[in-house]
Structure formats: C-alpha cells, structure tokens
Amino acid sequence: MEKLAILQDWFSRVWIGGDLAAIGAFFTEEALASGVMPGLELQRDDFAELIPALMRMIVEPRVEIPRWFEGGDWLWVLMRIQAKSAQNLAPIDFTAQISMRFEGNRIAEAFNHFDLIAFLEQVGALPPETMALCLSGEHLD
C-alpha cells in the first residue's frame, strides 16, 4: 500500500471513524510523533487519549490532502481539515503539514505542524485574531 493511502486510511478509520483499537496497525511500537503540542512527543498509545479529546470539539470532520510528496521511506503532506464546531456548528477550516518516516507499512516517526491557533479560535477556545493580538503586544489573560 502506498504511504499516502495508509495516511488517508489512518484519518478515515481512526480520527473520523473513531476506531481507536486500530491505532496499533498504523504505528511501529517505538513510533514517536512530535509537533502536535510544543514540547510533547506522543507515543503510539497516546493517540487513544488525544483523538477523543479533540473530536469532542468538532463534528463532521473532513480531511483533504491537496499536496503530498513520497520519497524513499518518507511522506510529506499538506492537509486541509474542515469540520463544524460541536458547540455551535460554526464552520472550522485550518491547515496542517506532516512529514513521516515509514518502516514497511507503519509510521515510525512523524513531525506535525497543525495550525492549532486557528483551530482553537474557531472552536471558541481562543479569541478571534489571537495571532494578531499577540503580535501587537497584547497578552491573553
């Protein structure tokens, strides 16, 4: 199976479908994912806690991958994630980039960058224009 198809299956089955028991089928036992949250590397089993926490904030998630590159054991993707806020059904639309190394058909390491500020603004956890506020010297209290 090509690497892009594995990643698409990961999002379809685990993130969108909620099949947390399938997590082990996608990662090696020693796999680490960094960049999801600053200063935190996730091990394979940590996703069983992270996914439900994030999915409680949204409904009707969709993942689109408009750009990708596969080379050797590596896959890089640009993603667009769309959903609705579980709180008020407002639209959510943000981007992410992931680069990951595979061992066979399993992810061995992943480097993630999700636009979590945009996500948290859109679910109402941060004020609108948080980045602009912070860059202008404002503090979030």
PDB file of C-alpha atoms in Angstrom:
ATOM      1  CA  MET A   1       0.000   0.000   0.000  1.00  0.00           C
ATOM      2  CA  GLU A   2       1.412   3.402  -0.867  1.00  0.00           C
ATOM      3  CA  LYS A   3       2.173   5.732   2.030  1.00  0.00           C
ATOM      4  CA  LEU A   4      -0.473   8.323   1.127  1.00  0.00           C
ATOM      5  CA  ALA A   5      -3.164   5.632   1.135  1.00  0.00           C
ATOM      6  CA  ILE A   6      -2.008   4.483   4.593  1.00  0.00           C
ATOM      7  CA  LEU A   7      -2.276   8.027   5.937  1.00  0.00           C
ATOM      8  CA  GLN A   8      -5.712   8.514   4.381  1.00  0.00           C
ATOM      9  CA  ASP A   9      -6.828   5.231   5.936  1.00  0.00           C
ATOM     10  CA  TRP A  10      -5.462   6.430   9.322  1.00  0.00           C
ATOM     11  CA  PHE A  11      -7.592   9.563   9.228  1.00  0.00           C
ATOM     12  CA  SER A  12     -10.647   7.756   7.879  1.00  0.00           C
ATOM     13  CA  ARG A  13     -10.605   4.822  10.300  1.00  0.00           C
ATOM     14  CA  VAL A  14      -9.147   6.303  13.467  1.00  0.00           C
ATOM     15  CA  TRP A  15      -9.775  10.057  13.528  1.00  0.00           C
ATOM     16  CA  ILE A  16     -13.079  10.213  11.663  1.00  0.00           C
ATOM     17  CA  GLY A  17     -14.330   6.675  12.249  1.00  0.00           C
ATOM     18  CA  GLY A  18     -13.268   6.570  15.903  1.00  0.00           C
ATOM     19  CA  ASP A  19     -11.661   3.108  15.659  1.00  0.00           C
ATOM     20  CA  LEU A  20      -9.110   3.622  18.450  1.00  0.00           C
ATOM     21  CA  ALA A  21      -8.360  -0.113  18.515  1.00  0.00           C
ATOM     22  CA  ALA A  22      -6.800   0.283  15.044  1.00  0.00           C
ATOM     23  CA  ILE A  23      -4.100   2.731  16.204  1.00  0.00           C
ATOM     24  CA  GLY A  24      -1.510  -0.045  16.612  1.00  0.00           C
ATOM     25  CA  ALA A  25      -1.952  -1.108  12.990  1.00  0.00           C
ATOM     26  CA  PHE A  26      -0.617   2.247  11.788  1.00  0.00           C
ATOM     27  CA  PHE A  27       2.435   2.794  14.023  1.00  0.00           C
ATOM     28  CA  THR A  28       5.519   0.822  14.960  1.00  0.00           C
ATOM     29  CA  GLU A  29       5.802   0.066  18.673  1.00  0.00           C
ATOM     30  CA  GLU A  30       8.609   2.624  19.108  1.00  0.00           C
ATOM     31  CA  ALA A  31       6.978   5.348  16.981  1.00  0.00           C
ATOM     32  CA  LEU A  32       7.104   8.961  18.144  1.00  0.00           C
ATOM     33  CA  ALA A  33       5.076  11.899  16.845  1.00  0.00           C
ATOM     34  CA  SER A  34       6.352  15.365  17.641  1.00  0.00           C
ATOM     35  CA  GLY A  35       4.926  18.797  16.976  1.00  0.00           C
ATOM     36  CA  VAL A  36       1.301  18.056  17.864  1.00  0.00           C
ATOM     37  CA  MET A  37       1.846  20.134  21.010  1.00  0.00           C
ATOM     38  CA  PRO A  38       5.039  22.067  21.816  1.00  0.00           C
ATOM     39  CA  GLY A  39       7.454  20.083  23.947  1.00  0.00           C
ATOM     40  CA  LEU A  40       5.431  16.879  23.799  1.00  0.00           C
ATOM     41  CA  GLU A  41       6.287  13.740  21.872  1.00  0.00           C
ATOM     42  CA  LEU A  42       3.394  11.342  21.506  1.00  0.00           C
ATOM     43  CA  GLN A  43       3.857   7.617  21.641  1.00  0.00           C
ATOM     44  CA  ARG A  44       1.508   5.325  19.757  1.00  0.00           C
ATOM     45  CA  ASP A  45      -0.834   4.739  22.700  1.00  0.00           C
ATOM     46  CA  ASP A  46      -1.139   8.476  23.487  1.00  0.00           C
ATOM     47  CA  PHE A  47      -3.359   8.918  20.441  1.00  0.00           C
ATOM     48  CA  ALA A  48      -6.123   6.962  22.219  1.00  0.00           C
ATOM     49  CA  GLU A  49      -6.424   9.925  24.628  1.00  0.00           C
ATOM     50  CA  LEU A  50      -5.696  12.802  22.230  1.00  0.00           C
ATOM     51  CA  ILE A  51      -8.145  11.843  19.490  1.00  0.00           C
ATOM     52  CA  PRO A  52     -11.321  11.681  21.636  1.00  0.00           C
ATOM     53  CA  ALA A  53     -10.384  14.972  23.352  1.00  0.00           C
ATOM     54  CA  LEU A  54     -10.103  16.803  20.033  1.00  0.00           C
ATOM     55  CA  MET A  55     -13.051  15.068  18.422  1.00  0.00           C
ATOM     56  CA  ARG A  56     -15.370  16.213  21.243  1.00  0.00           C
ATOM     57  CA  MET A  57     -14.824  19.771  19.971  1.00  0.00           C
ATOM     58  CA  ILE A  58     -15.925  19.113  16.380  1.00  0.00           C
ATOM     59  CA  VAL A  59     -18.493  17.323  14.254  1.00  0.00           C
ATOM     60  CA  GLU A  60     -18.475  16.257  10.608  1.00  0.00           C
ATOM     61  CA  PRO A  61     -14.682  16.325  10.157  1.00  0.00           C
ATOM     62  CA  ARG A  62     -13.187  16.061   6.669  1.00  0.00           C
ATOM     63  CA  VAL A  63      -9.525  15.791   5.736  1.00  0.00           C
ATOM     64  CA  GLU A  64      -8.316  16.865   2.312  1.00  0.00           C
ATOM     65  CA  ILE A  65      -4.724  16.366   1.129  1.00  0.00           C
ATOM     66  CA  PRO A  66      -4.132  18.775  -1.767  1.00  0.00           C
ATOM     67  CA  ARG A  67      -0.321  18.296  -1.870  1.00  0.00           C
ATOM     68  CA  TRP A  68       1.963  15.404  -0.995  1.00  0.00           C
ATOM     69  CA  PHE A  69       5.362  14.013  -1.791  1.00  0.00           C
ATOM     70  CA  GLU A  70       6.678  10.496  -1.272  1.00  0.00           C
ATOM     71  CA  GLY A  71      10.399   9.760  -1.347  1.00  0.00           C
ATOM     72  CA  GLY A  72      12.010   6.583  -0.067  1.00  0.00           C
ATOM     73  CA  ASP A  73      10.667   5.890   3.428  1.00  0.00           C
ATOM     74  CA  TRP A  74       9.219   9.421   3.766  1.00  0.00           C
ATOM     75  CA  LEU A  75       5.858  11.056   3.116  1.00  0.00           C
ATOM     76  CA  TRP A  76       5.138  14.795   3.358  1.00  0.00           C
ATOM     77  CA  VAL A  77       1.576  16.112   3.183  1.00  0.00           C
ATOM     78  CA  LEU A  78      -0.192  19.446   3.230  1.00  0.00           C
ATOM     79  CA  MET A  79      -3.651  18.949   4.687  1.00  0.00           C
ATOM     80  CA  ARG A  80      -6.815  20.975   4.969  1.00  0.00           C
ATOM     81  CA  ILE A  81      -9.124  19.997   7.810  1.00  0.00           C
ATOM     82  CA  GLN A  82     -12.730  21.121   7.741  1.00  0.00           C
ATOM     83  CA  ALA A  83     -15.437  20.442  10.301  1.00  0.00           C
ATOM     84  CA  LYS A  84     -18.103  22.161  12.359  1.00  0.00           C
ATOM     85  CA  SER A  85     -17.805  23.302  15.941  1.00  0.00           C
ATOM     86  CA  ALA A  86     -19.597  20.911  18.283  1.00  0.00           C
ATOM     87  CA  GLN A  87     -20.607  23.935  20.364  1.00  0.00           C
ATOM     88  CA  ASN A  88     -22.456  25.981  17.737  1.00  0.00           C
ATOM     89  CA  LEU A  89     -21.963  24.233  14.344  1.00  0.00           C
ATOM     90  CA  ALA A  90     -19.838  27.139  13.084  1.00  0.00           C
ATOM     91  CA  PRO A  91     -17.507  26.142  10.236  1.00  0.00           C
ATOM     92  CA  ILE A  92     -13.931  25.170  11.056  1.00  0.00           C
ATOM     93  CA  ASP A  93     -11.206  25.293   8.424  1.00  0.00           C
ATOM     94  CA  PHE A  94      -7.461  25.067   9.112  1.00  0.00           C
ATOM     95  CA  THR A  95      -4.307  23.562   7.641  1.00  0.00           C
ATOM     96  CA  ALA A  96      -1.580  21.185   8.753  1.00  0.00           C
ATOM     97  CA  GLN A  97       1.661  19.720   7.466  1.00  0.00           C
ATOM     98  CA  ILE A  98       3.062  16.347   8.402  1.00  0.00           C
ATOM     99  CA  SER A  99       6.263  14.606   7.422  1.00  0.00           C
ATOM    100  CA  MET A 100       6.593  10.986   8.420  1.00  0.00           C
ATOM    101  CA  ARG A 101       9.004   8.133   8.043  1.00  0.00           C
ATOM    102  CA  PHE A 102       7.688   4.639   7.460  1.00  0.00           C
ATOM    103  CA  GLU A 103       9.074   1.232   8.297  1.00  0.00           C
ATOM    104  CA  GLY A 104       7.229  -1.032   5.909  1.00  0.00           C
ATOM    105  CA  ASN A 105       3.546  -0.078   6.093  1.00  0.00           C
ATOM    106  CA  ARG A 106       3.769   1.524   9.545  1.00  0.00           C
ATOM    107  CA  ILE A 107       4.659   5.027  10.676  1.00  0.00           C
ATOM    108  CA  ALA A 108       7.931   5.063  12.625  1.00  0.00           C
ATOM    109  CA  GLU A 109       8.177   8.799  13.258  1.00  0.00           C
ATOM    110  CA  ALA A 110       6.086  11.847  12.445  1.00  0.00           C
ATOM    111  CA  PHE A 111       6.748  15.568  12.573  1.00  0.00           C
ATOM    112  CA  ASN A 112       3.495  17.522  12.758  1.00  0.00           C
ATOM    113  CA  HIS A 113       2.557  21.141  12.390  1.00  0.00           C
ATOM    114  CA  PHE A 114      -1.134  21.888  12.862  1.00  0.00           C
ATOM    115  CA  ASP A 115      -2.443  25.447  12.859  1.00  0.00           C
ATOM    116  CA  LEU A 116      -3.814  24.963  16.360  1.00  0.00           C
ATOM    117  CA  ILE A 117      -4.279  28.685  16.932  1.00  0.00           C
ATOM    118  CA  ALA A 118      -6.758  28.807  14.027  1.00  0.00           C
ATOM    119  CA  PHE A 119      -8.426  25.625  15.270  1.00  0.00           C
ATOM    120  CA  LEU A 120      -8.761  26.880  18.854  1.00  0.00           C
ATOM    121  CA  GLU A 121     -10.071  30.263  17.649  1.00  0.00           C
ATOM    122  CA  GLN A 122     -12.726  28.560  15.551  1.00  0.00           C
ATOM    123  CA  VAL A 123     -13.933  26.288  18.374  1.00  0.00           C
ATOM    124  CA  GLY A 124     -14.126  29.298  20.692  1.00  0.00           C
ATOM    125  CA  ALA A 125     -11.236  28.356  22.994  1.00  0.00           C
ATOM    126  CA  LEU A 126      -9.189  31.425  21.956  1.00  0.00           C
ATOM    127  CA  PRO A 127     -10.363  34.907  20.946  1.00  0.00           C
ATOM    128  CA  PRO A 128     -10.635  35.782  17.257  1.00  0.00           C
ATOM    129  CA  GLU A 129      -7.409  37.143  15.745  1.00  0.00           C
ATOM    130  CA  THR A 130      -5.280  35.682  18.560  1.00  0.00           C
ATOM    131  CA  MET A 131      -2.098  35.776  16.475  1.00  0.00           C
ATOM    132  CA  ALA A 132      -2.590  39.444  15.517  1.00  0.00           C
ATOM    133  CA  LEU A 133      -3.367  40.346  19.135  1.00  0.00           C
ATOM    134  CA  CYS A 134      -0.240  38.623  20.415  1.00  0.00           C
ATOM    135  CA  LEU A 135       1.980  40.105  17.694  1.00  0.00           C
ATOM    136  CA  SER A 136       0.746  43.585  18.621  1.00  0.00           C
ATOM    137  CA  GLY A 137       1.844  43.068  22.228  1.00  0.00           C
ATOM    138  CA  GLU A 138      -1.456  42.030  23.803  1.00  0.00           C
ATOM    139  CA  HIS A 139      -1.485  39.250  26.401  1.00  0.00           C
ATOM    140  CA  LEU A 140      -4.187  36.667  26.742  1.00  0.00           C
ATOM    141  CA  ASP A 141      -5.266  36.628  30.386  1.00  0.00           C
TER     142      ASP A 141
END
